[in-house]
Each structure stands twice: as C-alpha cells, then as structure tokens.
mmCIF file of C-alpha atoms and ligand atoms in Angstrom:
data_model
loop_
_atom_site.group_PDB
_atom_site.id
_atom_site.type_symbol
_atom_site.label_atom_id
_atom_site.label_comp_id
_atom_site.label_asym_id
_atom_site.label_seq_id
_atom_site.Cartn_x
_atom_site.Cartn_y
_atom_site.Cartn_z
ATOM 1 C CA MET H 225 -17.976 -3.003 25.142
ATOM 2 C CA SER H 226 -20.395 -3.463 22.265
ATOM 3 C CA ILE H 227 -19.641 -2.719 18.615
ATOM 4 C CA SER H 228 -21.668 0.485 18.716
ATOM 5 C CA GLU H 229 -19.941 1.651 21.911
ATOM 6 C CA ASN H 230 -16.510 0.936 20.404
ATOM 7 C CA LEU H 231 -17.467 2.798 17.265
ATOM 8 C CA LEU H 232 -18.808 5.851 19.050
ATOM 9 C CA SER H 233 -15.859 6.091 21.415
ATOM 10 C CA ILE H 234 -13.412 5.996 18.483
ATOM 11 C CA LYS H 235 -15.461 8.554 16.569
ATOM 12 C CA THR H 236 -15.306 11.056 19.414
ATOM 13 C CA THR H 237 -11.488 10.988 19.230
ATOM 14 C CA LEU H 238 -11.318 11.592 15.455
ATOM 15 C CA PRO H 239 -10.915 15.100 14.021
ATOM 16 C CA SER H 240 -13.967 15.988 11.928
ATOM 17 C CA LEU H 241 -12.043 15.929 8.634
ATOM 18 C CA VAL H 242 -10.793 12.365 9.147
ATOM 19 C CA THR H 243 -12.950 9.653 7.575
ATOM 20 C CA LEU H 244 -13.405 6.419 9.480
ATOM 21 C CA VAL H 245 -13.465 3.233 7.414
ATOM 22 C CA ALA H 246 -14.894 0.427 9.556
ATOM 23 C CA VAL H 247 -12.901 -2.643 8.514
ATOM 24 C CA SER H 248 -15.362 -5.506 8.703
ATOM 25 C CA LYS H 249 -13.490 -8.332 6.934
ATOM 26 C CA THR H 250 -14.335 -11.827 8.250
ATOM 27 C CA LYS H 251 -17.179 -10.417 10.393
ATOM 28 C CA PRO H 252 -20.824 -11.457 9.882
ATOM 29 C CA VAL H 253 -23.463 -9.105 8.447
ATOM 30 C CA SER H 254 -25.120 -8.962 11.894
ATOM 31 C CA ASP H 255 -21.982 -7.277 13.281
ATOM 32 C CA LEU H 256 -21.850 -4.829 10.386
ATOM 33 C CA MET H 257 -25.526 -4.001 10.949
ATOM 34 C CA GLN H 258 -24.778 -3.027 14.549
ATOM 35 C CA ALA H 259 -22.241 -0.517 13.250
ATOM 36 C CA TYR H 260 -24.694 0.623 10.567
ATOM 37 C CA GLU H 261 -27.393 1.219 13.150
ATOM 38 C CA ALA H 262 -24.912 3.292 15.161
ATOM 39 C CA GLY H 263 -24.538 5.520 12.090
ATOM 40 C CA GLN H 264 -21.543 4.030 10.273
ATOM 41 C CA ARG H 265 -21.811 4.186 6.466
ATOM 42 C CA VAL H 266 -18.266 3.451 5.273
ATOM 43 C CA PHE H 267 -17.077 -0.149 5.422
ATOM 44 C CA GLY H 268 -13.793 -1.695 4.317
ATOM 45 C CA GLU H 269 -13.303 -5.268 3.134
ATOM 46 C CA ASN H 270 -10.255 -7.068 1.782
ATOM 47 C CA LYS H 271 -11.875 -9.789 -0.351
ATOM 48 C CA ILE H 272 -14.012 -8.901 -3.346
ATOM 49 C CA GLN H 273 -16.302 -11.909 -3.068
ATOM 50 C CA GLU H 274 -16.993 -11.374 0.637
ATOM 51 C CA MET H 275 -17.598 -7.651 0.073
ATOM 52 C CA THR H 276 -20.034 -8.386 -2.769
ATOM 53 C CA GLU H 277 -22.048 -10.821 -0.641
ATOM 54 C CA LYS H 278 -22.323 -8.188 2.099
ATOM 55 C CA TRP H 279 -23.215 -5.454 -0.405
ATOM 56 C CA GLU H 280 -26.069 -7.619 -1.699
ATOM 57 C CA GLN H 281 -27.499 -8.134 1.777
ATOM 58 C CA MET H 282 -27.060 -4.688 3.294
ATOM 59 C CA PRO H 283 -28.661 -1.226 2.889
ATOM 60 C CA LYS H 284 -27.696 0.578 -0.298
ATOM 61 C CA ASP H 285 -26.515 3.822 1.283
ATOM 62 C CA ILE H 286 -23.287 2.140 2.422
ATOM 63 C CA GLN H 287 -19.998 3.117 0.805
ATOM 64 C CA TRP H 288 -17.890 0.016 0.223
ATOM 65 C CA HIS H 289 -14.109 0.376 0.219
ATOM 66 C CA MET H 290 -11.809 -2.349 -1.085
ATOM 67 C CA ILE H 291 -8.710 -2.241 1.116
ATOM 68 C CA GLY H 292 -7.021 -5.538 0.254
ATOM 69 C CA HIS H 293 -4.785 -6.758 -2.504
ATOM 70 C CA ILE H 294 -6.785 -7.092 -5.720
ATOM 71 C CA GLN H 295 -6.895 -9.873 -8.261
ATOM 72 C CA SER H 296 -7.572 -8.422 -11.707
ATOM 73 C CA ASN H 297 -10.020 -11.129 -12.715
ATOM 74 C CA LYS H 298 -12.348 -10.221 -9.806
ATOM 75 C CA VAL H 299 -12.564 -6.462 -10.405
ATOM 76 C CA LYS H 300 -15.729 -6.969 -12.482
ATOM 77 C CA TYR H 301 -17.692 -8.147 -9.441
ATOM 78 C CA MET H 302 -17.204 -4.909 -7.500
ATOM 79 C CA ALA H 303 -17.170 -2.470 -10.422
ATOM 80 C CA PRO H 304 -20.943 -1.792 -10.248
ATOM 81 C CA TYR H 305 -20.872 -0.520 -6.675
ATOM 82 C CA VAL H 306 -17.418 -0.072 -5.077
ATOM 83 C CA SER H 307 -16.906 3.467 -3.824
ATOM 84 C CA LEU H 308 -13.116 3.569 -3.275
ATOM 85 C CA ILE H 309 -10.314 1.106 -4.062
ATOM 86 C CA HIS H 310 -7.362 1.653 -1.698
ATOM 87 C CA GLY H 311 -4.706 -0.824 -2.766
ATOM 88 C CA VAL H 312 -3.935 -0.087 -6.410
ATOM 89 C CA ASP H 313 -0.274 -0.648 -7.163
ATOM 90 C CA SER H 314 0.082 -1.221 -10.906
ATOM 91 C CA LEU H 315 -0.880 0.343 -14.201
ATOM 92 C CA LYS H 316 -2.161 -3.035 -15.376
ATOM 93 C CA LEU H 317 -4.627 -3.172 -12.510
ATOM 94 C CA LEU H 318 -5.708 0.422 -13.163
ATOM 95 C CA GLU H 319 -6.395 -0.474 -16.786
ATOM 96 C CA GLU H 320 -8.615 -3.356 -15.698
ATOM 97 C CA ILE H 321 -10.481 -1.163 -13.194
ATOM 98 C CA ASN H 322 -10.922 1.442 -15.935
ATOM 99 C CA LYS H 323 -12.294 -1.165 -18.325
ATOM 100 C CA GLN H 324 -14.808 -2.511 -15.818
ATOM 101 C CA ALA H 325 -15.798 0.991 -14.702
ATOM 102 C CA GLN H 326 -16.475 1.903 -18.324
ATOM 103 C CA LYS H 327 -18.757 -1.116 -18.738
ATOM 104 C CA ASN H 328 -20.729 0.171 -15.765
ATOM 105 C CA ASN H 329 -20.743 3.785 -16.954
ATOM 106 C CA ARG H 330 -18.866 4.876 -13.875
ATOM 107 C CA VAL H 331 -15.739 6.679 -12.807
ATOM 108 C CA ILE H 332 -14.187 4.698 -9.947
ATOM 109 C CA ASP H 333 -12.107 6.510 -7.314
ATOM 110 C CA CYS H 334 -8.799 4.834 -6.487
ATOM 111 C CA LEU H 335 -5.873 5.343 -4.135
ATOM 112 C CA LEU H 336 -2.392 4.304 -5.163
ATOM 113 C CA GLN H 337 -0.666 2.169 -2.566
ATOM 114 C CA LEU H 338 2.836 3.219 -1.581
ATOM 115 C CA HIS H 339 5.353 0.853 -0.042
ATOM 116 C CA ILE H 340 6.577 2.587 3.115
ATOM 117 C CA ALA H 341 7.230 -0.362 5.448
ATOM 118 C CA GLU H 342 10.451 -2.240 5.996
ATOM 119 C CA GLU H 343 8.906 -5.640 5.310
ATOM 120 C CA GLU H 344 9.270 -6.844 1.758
ATOM 121 C CA THR H 345 5.950 -8.670 1.880
ATOM 122 C CA LYS H 346 3.786 -5.558 1.797
ATOM 123 C CA PHE H 347 2.509 -4.467 -1.586
ATOM 124 C CA GLY H 348 2.933 -1.029 -3.049
ATOM 125 C CA LEU H 349 4.829 1.315 -5.315
ATOM 126 C CA ASN H 350 7.924 3.295 -4.472
ATOM 127 C CA GLU H 351 8.113 7.011 -5.180
ATOM 128 C CA GLU H 352 9.826 6.557 -8.528
ATOM 129 C CA GLU H 353 7.271 4.003 -9.718
ATOM 130 C CA LEU H 354 4.478 6.318 -8.610
ATOM 131 C CA ASN H 355 5.969 9.123 -10.650
ATOM 132 C CA GLU H 356 6.370 6.897 -13.723
ATOM 133 C CA LEU H 357 2.793 5.709 -13.467
ATOM 134 C CA LEU H 358 1.350 9.210 -13.177
ATOM 135 C CA GLN H 359 3.452 10.439 -16.107
ATOM 136 C CA SER H 360 2.611 7.572 -18.450
ATOM 137 C CA ASP H 361 0.460 8.144 -21.538
ATOM 138 C CA ILE H 362 -1.564 5.020 -20.819
ATOM 139 C CA PHE H 363 -2.531 6.426 -17.429
ATOM 140 C CA LYS H 364 -3.379 9.830 -18.844
ATOM 141 C CA ASN H 365 -5.867 8.216 -21.225
ATOM 142 C CA LEU H 366 -7.830 6.322 -18.591
ATOM 143 C CA ARG H 367 -11.146 8.148 -18.386
ATOM 144 C CA ASN H 368 -13.056 5.903 -15.992
ATOM 145 C CA ILE H 369 -10.741 5.955 -12.998
ATOM 146 C CA LYS H 370 -9.768 8.865 -10.809
ATOM 147 C CA ILE H 371 -6.767 8.839 -8.486
ATOM 148 C CA VAL H 372 -7.906 10.662 -5.373
ATOM 149 C CA GLY H 373 -4.883 10.074 -3.168
ATOM 150 C CA LEU H 374 -2.493 7.612 -1.585
ATOM 151 C CA MET H 375 -2.610 4.714 0.862
ATOM 152 C CA GLY H 376 0.107 3.054 2.894
ATOM 153 C CA MET H 377 0.773 0.657 5.743
ATOM 154 C CA ALA H 378 3.535 1.071 8.312
ATOM 155 C CA THR H 379 5.794 -1.751 9.434
ATOM 156 C CA PHE H 380 4.194 -4.128 11.954
ATOM 157 C CA THR H 381 6.284 -3.127 14.964
ATOM 158 C CA GLU H 382 6.005 -1.678 18.468
ATOM 159 C CA ASN H 383 8.615 0.914 17.562
ATOM 160 C CA GLN H 384 6.617 4.167 17.473
ATOM 161 C CA THR H 385 9.575 6.157 16.189
ATOM 162 C CA GLN H 386 9.844 3.948 13.146
ATOM 163 C CA ILE H 387 6.087 3.986 12.452
ATOM 164 C CA LYS H 388 6.084 7.749 12.741
ATOM 165 C CA LYS H 389 9.002 8.038 10.331
ATOM 166 C CA GLU H 390 7.155 5.896 7.774
ATOM 167 C CA PHE H 391 3.919 7.896 8.077
ATOM 168 C CA GLN H 392 5.834 11.169 7.753
ATOM 169 C CA HIS H 393 7.541 9.799 4.659
ATOM 170 C CA LEU H 394 4.191 8.957 3.057
ATOM 171 C CA LYS H 395 2.770 12.356 3.980
ATOM 172 C CA ALA H 396 5.762 14.062 2.362
ATOM 173 C CA ILE H 397 5.236 12.078 -0.864
ATOM 174 C CA PHE H 398 1.523 12.932 -0.742
ATOM 175 C CA ASP H 399 2.260 16.662 -0.388
ATOM 176 C CA THR H 400 4.739 16.568 -3.264
ATOM 177 C CA PHE H 401 2.356 14.881 -5.678
ATOM 178 C CA LYS H 402 -0.665 16.877 -4.560
ATOM 179 C CA ILE H 403 0.912 19.970 -6.094
ATOM 180 C CA GLN H 404 0.589 18.519 -9.598
ATOM 181 C CA ASN H 405 -2.493 16.383 -9.004
ATOM 182 C CA SER H 406 -5.338 18.530 -7.774
ATOM 183 C CA SER H 407 -7.584 15.490 -7.345
ATOM 184 C CA PHE H 408 -5.331 14.173 -4.546
ATOM 185 C CA ASN H 409 -7.268 14.773 -1.361
ATOM 186 C CA ILE H 410 -7.226 11.483 0.544
ATOM 187 C CA LEU H 411 -4.312 10.102 2.527
ATOM 188 C CA SER H 412 -5.340 6.682 3.831
ATOM 189 C CA MET H 413 -3.066 5.605 6.677
ATOM 190 C CA GLY H 414 -3.594 4.252 10.175
ATOM 191 C CA MET H 415 -5.184 1.091 11.598
ATOM 192 C CA SER H 416 -6.335 0.066 15.119
ATOM 193 C CA GLY H 417 -2.814 0.066 16.551
ATOM 194 C CA ASP H 418 -1.453 3.224 15.006
ATOM 195 C CA TYR H 419 -4.262 5.489 13.837
ATOM 196 C CA GLN H 420 -3.655 8.232 16.406
ATOM 197 C CA LEU H 421 -0.058 8.507 15.276
ATOM 198 C CA ALA H 422 -1.202 8.438 11.634
ATOM 199 C CA ILE H 423 -3.581 11.349 12.260
ATOM 200 C CA GLU H 424 -0.786 13.343 13.930
ATOM 201 C CA CYS H 425 1.202 12.745 10.752
ATOM 202 C CA GLY H 426 -1.548 14.013 8.454
ATOM 203 C CA SER H 427 -3.825 11.052 7.714
ATOM 204 C CA THR H 428 -7.281 11.967 6.380
ATOM 205 C CA MET H 429 -8.698 8.429 6.374
ATOM 206 C CA VAL H 430 -8.188 5.680 8.944
ATOM 207 C CA ARG H 431 -9.004 1.988 8.460
ATOM 208 C CA ILE H 432 -10.025 0.491 11.794
ATOM 209 C CA GLY H 433 -11.140 -3.107 12.288
ATOM 210 C CA SER H 434 -10.343 -4.924 15.501
ATOM 211 C CA SER H 435 -10.867 -1.900 17.791
ATOM 212 C CA ILE H 436 -14.463 -1.752 16.530
ATOM 213 C CA PHE H 437 -15.435 -5.366 15.836
ATOM 214 C CA GLY H 438 -13.038 -7.237 18.143
ATOM 215 C CA THR H 439 -10.198 -9.568 17.239
ATOM 216 C CA ARG H 440 -10.480 -11.659 14.098
HETATM 217 C C1 LIG P 540 -7.308 -5.564 8.206
HETATM 218 C C2 LIG P 540 -6.840 -4.269 7.711
HETATM 219 C C3 LIG P 540 -6.996 -3.092 8.459
HETATM 220 C C4 LIG P 540 -7.600 -3.055 9.836
HETATM 221 O O1 LIG P 540 -6.730 -3.613 10.777
HETATM 222 P P1 LIG P 540 -7.040 -3.543 12.343
HETATM 223 O O2 LIG P 540 -5.699 -3.730 12.968
HETATM 224 O O3 LIG P 540 -7.982 -4.650 12.642
HETATM 225 O O4 LIG P 540 -7.612 -2.215 12.644
HETATM 226 C C5 LIG P 540 -6.569 -1.900 7.881
HETATM 227 N N1 LIG P 540 -6.016 -1.860 6.671
HETATM 228 C C6 LIG P 540 -5.839 -2.956 5.918
HETATM 229 C C7 LIG P 540 -5.223 -2.834 4.562
HETATM 230 C C8 LIG P 540 -6.233 -4.206 6.417
HETATM 231 O O5 LIG P 540 -6.054 -5.296 5.666
#
C-alpha cells in the first residue's frame, strides 16, 4: 500500500478526538509530501537538525512535533517554529526552552515525559519527580512555556497485558495531575505496534511512523 493509503486507513480507525502525529524521522521530504497531499498536517521528528531541514523545505501550515530526546544546545534551532515538544524530562531543559521561546516572542507547548516502561534506558520522570517539578518556584516563573500534558512509551514487548498496565498507569497519573493543572489536555501515548491499546486506555495523541511510511 502507498503512504497515502496507509495514512487514510489508519485515520478511519482513529476516534475523532485523537490526534495523529505522523512520525517521519529518517524519511525523505518526498515521502512526507505524499502524506501532506493526503491531508496530514502534523509531523513528528526525533532529531532537531533533521526536523529543521524539513521545516525549511516544506509548506508552512505543517505543525512540527519534536518527539525525541532533546539536547539543550539545539533547542534554539527549533524554537522559532516547533509546535509541540513531547519529550521534556527536566527543569533544566524547560528553562532552556523557555529562554529560547522568549527570544522568539513565543509560548512553546510542551509535554512532560513520564517513565512508565520497565527498561531503564527510556527517558522520563517518575511521578514524584513530576510533582516536584510542577511545584517548584522556578517552574512557576517560566512564562514562555506551557505544559499541556504528558507523554510516555510502554516497554518494548509482545506482552499486551504489561503494555496495557503501563498505559493505564500513565493515564491515572494524567488524571491526577489534570485536576490541578487545567492546561493538561494532551496524553501522548501509542505507536504503530500499540496505538489501539493506547487509545483504549485514554490516549489523545498517537505517534505513528512505520505503519504509515514503512520500516526504517
Ligand atoms: C520512532 C518513534 C515513534 C514511532 O514509532 P513507530 O513504531 O514507527 O510507529 C513514536 N514515538 C517515538 C518517541 C519515536 O521515537
């Protein structure tokens, strides 16, 4: 199937309130343009430099999401245009995003990444660290970032029961913090292999790459 066929067949299975981020990392602009022409306007990349090159070449009504781990010294390159940063997991990084957003006269939307998987390699905060961050005075004084929700990745496993448990855990944390943070409205969880399960568990934003663009 073609990229546009893949995209449209996934879209028909998504509830209307779930946003599809087309994860286009490593793929050429020509592939992204096929998705664009099929109506896709939200793209996710995991390297700032690659995303910036694509942003320069592509139509300006695209929303670019940074979904990868972020190096502080590169935030300045995406600050003029990035629409949502998914993987924020430290106050230090938030301060840098705030600083670069301020230089660009913008407020940049961010998701805080929670560590829900078993693997130790995955980035993210635990619930206690999340609470500390949101309570800190430094955070409360950042005027050019806005935390609009949470993001998480489940363990890379075939075990559906475990994945489901991890997604439910993240959803429970999201619901708890949403009570005190009215700007929390995005829960980013689910990729090609597990997005249906993620949606069952309350995801509002799925990040899908290989099921649209093919294997990387
Ligand atoms: C690559 C990536 C995805 C997409 O993965 P697929 O399995 O290709 O759908 C989603 N989220 C993050 C954070 C990624 O790095």
